[in-house]
């Protein structure tokens, strides 16, 4: 049996929100078993608490946003991916604005903070969602599906009509250590023309080459270049791990995605959860202990 986890010590992140450009402070605090991952908009009066689950997703246009009447928190996906990689089921997140800080555009700063905070095992078992039947969501040329598999696997294909990106494909057989080493540091990316449109519309105000890979006509504009040759598809897989964690359980199944994004990722979770014949919850899954449940020390984050 795998046990639920929380963090051992509180840890604080500060940085700008990608879209608001505002400085935001975010503190993760330990939580009891059964709490879940709960954001608290402590800058609002009264504070608004929002559980990070698919039912609370209110917007998926540029990032994944959760909300309750009176308040939202957007761009939660990279933090969610880092929490997932450490098997954190329960944590309180006090946040002073409507967006999770973008940090360097990847999940690596969050992973480093959580690693430093440490992990505590709680006295309650955790459940895994085992996929029994295929579930698919299609939107034009975009598609995402999950099929039964012994493992949590994510295969992702993307293609752009841009010479600097063209098409990339990767398949991750999920294991916490692999994910943290090879995926967590992959950064958000955008095309210069899109970034300029977003800024003209008052979005991406906090966006810069410090927190995103920006692609111009001639290629990547960031002077340091890419962290991985195929950083874009790695980032999309990291986004998917964060978005799919909103199912509330680690998924045992093979996710196959073509040009998917936050919207389709969310719609797959909703479709899967609504199809009660397509999955079952188990406490002990043969594949799970080997791939979920990172040791507390002794692993390395990818050096950016
Ligand atoms: Zn992302």
Coordinates of C-alpha atoms and ligand atoms in Angstrom, one line a residue:
X1 CA 0.0 0.0 0.0
X2 CA 1.2 3.5 -0.8
X3 CA 0.6 6.2 1.8
X4 CA -0.6 9.8 1.2
X5 CA 2.0 12.5 1.5
X6 CA 2.4 16.1 2.5
X7 CA 5.4 18.3 2.7
X8 CA 7.5 18.3 5.9
X9 CA 8.2 22.0 6.1
X10 CA 6.6 25.1 4.6
X11 CA 8.3 26.6 1.6
X12 CA 7.7 30.0 -0.2
X13 CA 8.1 31.0 -3.8
X14 CA 8.0 34.6 -5.0
X15 CA 7.9 35.8 -8.6
X16 CA 5.8 37.5 -11.3
X17 CA 2.7 36.1 -12.8
X18 CA 3.1 35.5 -16.5
X19 CA 0.0 37.4 -17.5
X20 CA -0.5 40.0 -14.8
X21 CA 3.2 40.8 -14.4
X22 CA 2.4 41.3 -10.7
X23 CA 4.8 40.1 -8.0
X24 CA 3.1 37.2 -6.2
X25 CA 4.1 35.3 -3.0
X26 CA 3.1 31.7 -2.6
X27 CA 3.6 29.6 0.5
X28 CA 3.1 25.8 0.6
X29 CA 2.2 24.4 4.1
X30 CA 1.8 20.8 5.3
X31 CA -1.8 19.5 5.3
X32 CA -3.6 16.5 6.9
X33 CA -4.5 13.4 4.9
X34 CA -7.7 13.8 2.9
X35 CA -7.2 17.6 2.5
X36 CA -6.1 17.5 -1.1
X37 CA -4.2 20.3 -2.8
X38 CA -6.0 23.5 -1.8
X39 CA -5.1 27.1 -2.9
X40 CA -6.1 29.9 -0.6
X41 CA -6.3 33.4 -2.1
X42 CA -5.1 35.1 1.1
X43 CA -5.1 38.6 -0.6
X44 CA -8.9 38.5 -0.8
X45 CA -11.3 39.3 2.0
X46 CA -12.7 36.9 2.8
X47 CA -10.0 34.5 1.6
X48 CA -11.2 32.2 -1.2
X49 CA -10.2 28.5 -1.0
X50 CA -10.0 26.5 -4.2
X51 CA -9.3 22.8 -4.3
X52 CA -7.1 21.8 -7.3
X53 CA -9.4 19.3 -9.0
X54 CA -10.9 19.1 -12.4
X55 CA -14.4 20.1 -11.2
X56 CA -13.0 23.5 -10.3
X57 CA -11.3 24.3 -13.7
X58 CA -12.9 27.4 -15.1
X59 CA -10.5 28.4 -17.9
X60 CA -8.0 26.5 -20.1
X61 CA -7.2 29.1 -22.8
X62 CA -3.6 30.1 -22.1
X63 CA -3.0 28.0 -18.9
X64 CA -5.1 26.0 -16.5
X65 CA -7.2 28.2 -14.2
X66 CA -9.2 27.0 -11.2
X67 CA -11.8 29.1 -9.5
X68 CA -14.6 29.5 -7.0
X69 CA -17.0 32.4 -6.7
X70 CA -14.9 35.4 -5.8
X71 CA -11.5 34.2 -6.9
X72 CA -9.3 32.3 -9.3
X73 CA -5.8 30.9 -9.5
X74 CA -4.3 30.5 -13.0
X75 CA -1.2 28.8 -14.4
X76 CA -1.3 26.0 -11.8
X77 CA 0.0 23.3 -14.2
X78 CA 3.8 23.5 -13.6
X79 CA 3.4 23.5 -9.8
X80 CA 0.9 20.7 -10.0
X81 CA 3.4 18.7 -12.1
X82 CA 6.1 19.2 -9.4
X83 CA 3.7 18.2 -6.6
X84 CA 2.7 15.1 -8.6
X85 CA 6.3 14.1 -9.1
X86 CA 6.9 14.1 -5.3
X87 CA 3.6 12.2 -4.7
X88 CA 2.2 15.2 -2.6
X89 CA -1.5 14.5 -2.1
X90 CA -2.1 17.1 0.5
X91 CA -0.9 20.7 0.8
X92 CA -2.2 24.2 1.6
X93 CA -1.1 26.8 -0.8
X94 CA -1.4 30.4 0.4
X95 CA -1.2 32.8 -2.6
X96 CA -1.3 36.6 -2.8
X97 CA -2.6 37.0 -6.4
X98 CA -4.6 35.3 -9.2
X99 CA -1.6 33.5 -10.8
X100 CA 1.1 31.0 -9.7
X101 CA 4.5 32.7 -10.2
X102 CA 5.9 31.7 -13.6
X103 CA 9.5 31.4 -12.1
X104 CA 11.7 30.3 -15.0
X105 CA 8.8 28.9 -17.1
X106 CA 9.4 25.3 -16.0
X107 CA 8.6 23.0 -13.0
X108 CA 12.2 22.8 -11.9
X109 CA 12.1 25.7 -9.3
X110 CA 9.0 24.2 -7.7
X111 CA 10.5 20.7 -7.7
X112 CA 13.7 22.1 -6.0
X113 CA 11.6 23.9 -3.4
X114 CA 9.5 20.8 -2.6
X115 CA 12.6 18.7 -2.4
X116 CA 14.2 21.1 0.1
X117 CA 10.9 21.2 2.1
X118 CA 11.0 17.4 2.5
X119 CA 8.2 14.9 2.4
X120 CA 6.1 13.4 5.3
X121 CA 4.1 10.1 4.9
X122 CA 0.6 10.3 6.3
X123 CA -1.4 7.5 8.0
X124 CA -3.8 7.0 5.1
X125 CA -3.5 5.0 1.9
X126 CA -3.6 6.6 -1.5
X127 CA -5.6 5.3 -4.4
X128 CA -4.6 5.0 -8.1
X129 CA -7.0 5.3 -11.1
X130 CA -6.5 2.2 -13.3
X131 CA -7.9 2.7 -16.8
X132 CA -10.0 -0.2 -18.0
X133 CA -11.4 1.0 -21.3
X134 CA -10.1 3.6 -23.9
X135 CA -11.4 7.1 -23.6
X136 CA -10.8 9.7 -26.4
X137 CA -11.4 13.4 -26.9
X138 CA -11.0 14.9 -30.4
X139 CA -11.1 18.5 -31.4
X140 CA -10.2 19.2 -35.1
X141 CA -6.7 18.0 -35.7
X142 CA -6.0 17.7 -31.9
X143 CA -6.6 14.5 -30.1
X144 CA -5.9 12.9 -26.7
X145 CA -6.8 9.5 -25.5
X146 CA -6.0 7.1 -22.7
X147 CA -5.9 3.4 -23.1
X148 CA -5.3 0.5 -20.5
X149 CA -1.7 -0.1 -19.7
X150 CA 0.3 -1.5 -16.9
X151 CA 2.2 1.8 -16.6
X152 CA 1.5 5.5 -16.6
X153 CA 2.8 6.4 -20.0
X154 CA 2.5 9.6 -22.0
X155 CA 3.2 9.7 -25.7
X156 CA 3.0 13.2 -27.2
X157 CA 3.3 14.4 -30.8
X158 CA 3.3 18.1 -31.8
X159 CA 3.8 19.9 -35.1
X160 CA 3.9 23.5 -36.1
X161 CA 4.3 25.0 -39.5
X162 CA 7.4 26.8 -38.4
X163 CA 10.9 25.9 -39.5
X164 CA 12.4 26.2 -36.0
X165 CA 10.0 23.8 -34.4
X166 CA 8.5 21.5 -37.1
X167 CA 7.4 18.3 -35.4
X168 CA 8.6 16.6 -32.2
X169 CA 7.6 13.3 -30.6
X170 CA 8.4 11.7 -27.2
X171 CA 7.1 8.9 -25.1
X172 CA 7.6 8.9 -21.3
X173 CA 7.2 5.7 -19.3
X174 CA 6.4 7.6 -16.2
X175 CA 8.7 7.3 -13.2
X176 CA 9.2 10.1 -10.7
X177 CA 12.9 10.2 -11.1
X178 CA 12.8 10.2 -14.9
X179 CA 10.2 12.9 -14.9
X180 CA 12.2 15.2 -12.6
X181 CA 15.5 14.6 -14.4
X182 CA 14.3 14.8 -18.1
X183 CA 11.1 16.9 -18.1
X184 CA 10.7 19.2 -15.1
X185 CA 13.2 21.8 -16.4
X186 CA 11.6 22.1 -19.9
X187 CA 10.3 25.7 -20.3
X188 CA 7.1 27.3 -21.6
X189 CA 7.5 28.4 -25.2
X190 CA 5.8 30.8 -27.6
X191 CA 6.1 32.3 -31.0
X192 CA 7.2 36.0 -31.2
X193 CA 4.2 37.0 -33.2
X194 CA 1.8 35.4 -30.6
X195 CA 3.7 36.9 -27.7
X196 CA 3.3 40.4 -29.3
X197 CA -0.4 39.9 -29.8
X198 CA -0.8 38.7 -26.1
X199 CA 1.1 41.8 -24.9
X200 CA -1.1 44.1 -27.1
X201 CA -4.1 42.5 -25.3
X202 CA -2.7 43.1 -21.9
X203 CA -1.6 39.5 -21.4
X204 CA 1.9 38.0 -21.0
X205 CA 2.9 41.2 -19.1
X206 CA 5.3 39.3 -17.0
X207 CA 6.6 37.3 -20.0
X208 CA 10.3 37.6 -20.9
X209 CA 13.2 35.6 -22.1
X210 CA 13.8 34.9 -18.4
X211 CA 10.7 32.7 -18.2
X212 CA 9.9 31.5 -21.7
X213 CA 11.5 30.2 -24.8
X214 CA 10.5 32.7 -27.6
X215 CA 10.7 31.6 -31.2
X216 CA 11.3 34.2 -33.9
X217 CA 11.4 33.7 -37.7
X218 CA 15.1 32.7 -37.5
X219 CA 14.7 30.4 -34.5
X220 CA 15.0 30.6 -30.7
X221 CA 15.7 34.2 -29.5
X222 CA 16.9 33.2 -26.0
X223 CA 20.7 33.8 -25.9
X224 CA 21.3 30.7 -23.9
X225 CA 19.4 28.5 -26.4
X226 CA 17.4 25.4 -25.5
X227 CA 17.8 23.2 -22.4
X228 CA 16.9 20.1 -24.4
X229 CA 17.0 19.7 -28.2
X230 CA 13.3 18.7 -28.0
X231 CA 12.4 21.1 -25.1
X232 CA 9.0 21.9 -26.6
X233 CA 7.5 18.4 -26.6
X234 CA 9.1 17.8 -23.1
X235 CA 7.3 20.9 -21.9
X236 CA 4.0 19.7 -23.3
X237 CA 4.4 16.4 -21.6
X238 CA 5.1 18.2 -18.3
X239 CA 2.0 20.3 -18.8
X240 CA 0.0 17.1 -19.4
X241 CA 1.3 15.5 -16.2
X242 CA 0.2 18.7 -14.2
X243 CA -3.2 18.9 -16.0
X244 CA -4.0 15.2 -15.7
X245 CA -3.1 15.3 -12.0
X246 CA -6.4 17.2 -11.5
X247 CA -8.1 13.8 -11.9
X248 CA -7.2 13.6 -8.2
X249 CA -5.4 10.2 -8.6
X250 CA -2.3 9.0 -10.3
X251 CA -3.5 7.4 -13.6
X252 CA -2.3 4.0 -14.6
X253 CA -2.8 4.0 -18.3
X254 CA -1.2 5.1 -21.6
X255 CA -2.1 8.7 -22.6
X256 CA -1.6 9.4 -26.3
X257 CA -1.7 13.0 -27.3
X258 CA -1.5 14.8 -30.7
X259 CA -1.2 18.6 -30.5
X260 CA -3.0 18.5 -27.1
X261 CA -3.0 21.5 -24.7
X262 CA -4.6 22.6 -21.5
X263 CA -8.1 22.5 -22.9
X264 CA -8.0 19.0 -24.3
X265 CA -6.0 17.7 -21.3
X266 CA -8.8 19.0 -19.1
X267 CA -11.5 17.5 -21.3
X268 CA -9.9 14.1 -21.2
X269 CA -9.9 14.2 -17.4
X270 CA -13.6 15.2 -17.4
X271 CA -14.5 12.5 -19.9
X272 CA -12.6 9.9 -18.1
X273 CA -14.1 10.7 -14.7
X274 CA -17.6 10.7 -16.1
X275 CA -17.1 7.3 -17.7
X276 CA -17.5 5.2 -14.6
X277 CA -17.2 1.9 -16.6
X278 CA -13.7 3.0 -17.9
X279 CA -11.7 2.9 -14.7
X280 CA -11.5 1.6 -11.2
X281 CA -9.7 2.9 -8.1
X282 CA -7.2 0.6 -6.4
X283 CA -5.1 0.9 -3.3
X284 CA -2.4 -1.4 -4.5
X285 CA -1.3 -1.4 -8.1
X286 CA 1.6 -3.7 -9.1
X287 CA 3.3 -1.1 -11.3
X288 CA 2.7 1.8 -8.9
X289 CA 5.3 1.4 -6.1
X290 CA 8.1 1.2 -8.6
X291 CA 7.2 4.4 -10.5
X292 CA 5.4 6.6 -7.9
X293 CA 7.0 7.3 -4.6
X294 CA 10.3 8.9 -5.1
X295 CA 12.9 8.3 -2.4
X296 CA 13.3 11.3 -0.1
X297 CA 16.9 11.9 -1.1
X298 CA 19.3 10.7 -3.7
X299 CA 17.9 12.0 -7.0
X300 CA 19.1 14.8 -9.2
X301 CA 17.2 17.4 -11.0
X302 CA 18.3 18.1 -14.5
X303 CA 20.8 20.9 -14.5
X304 CA 19.4 23.7 -16.5
Ligands
LIG1 ZN1 3.4 24.9 -19.5

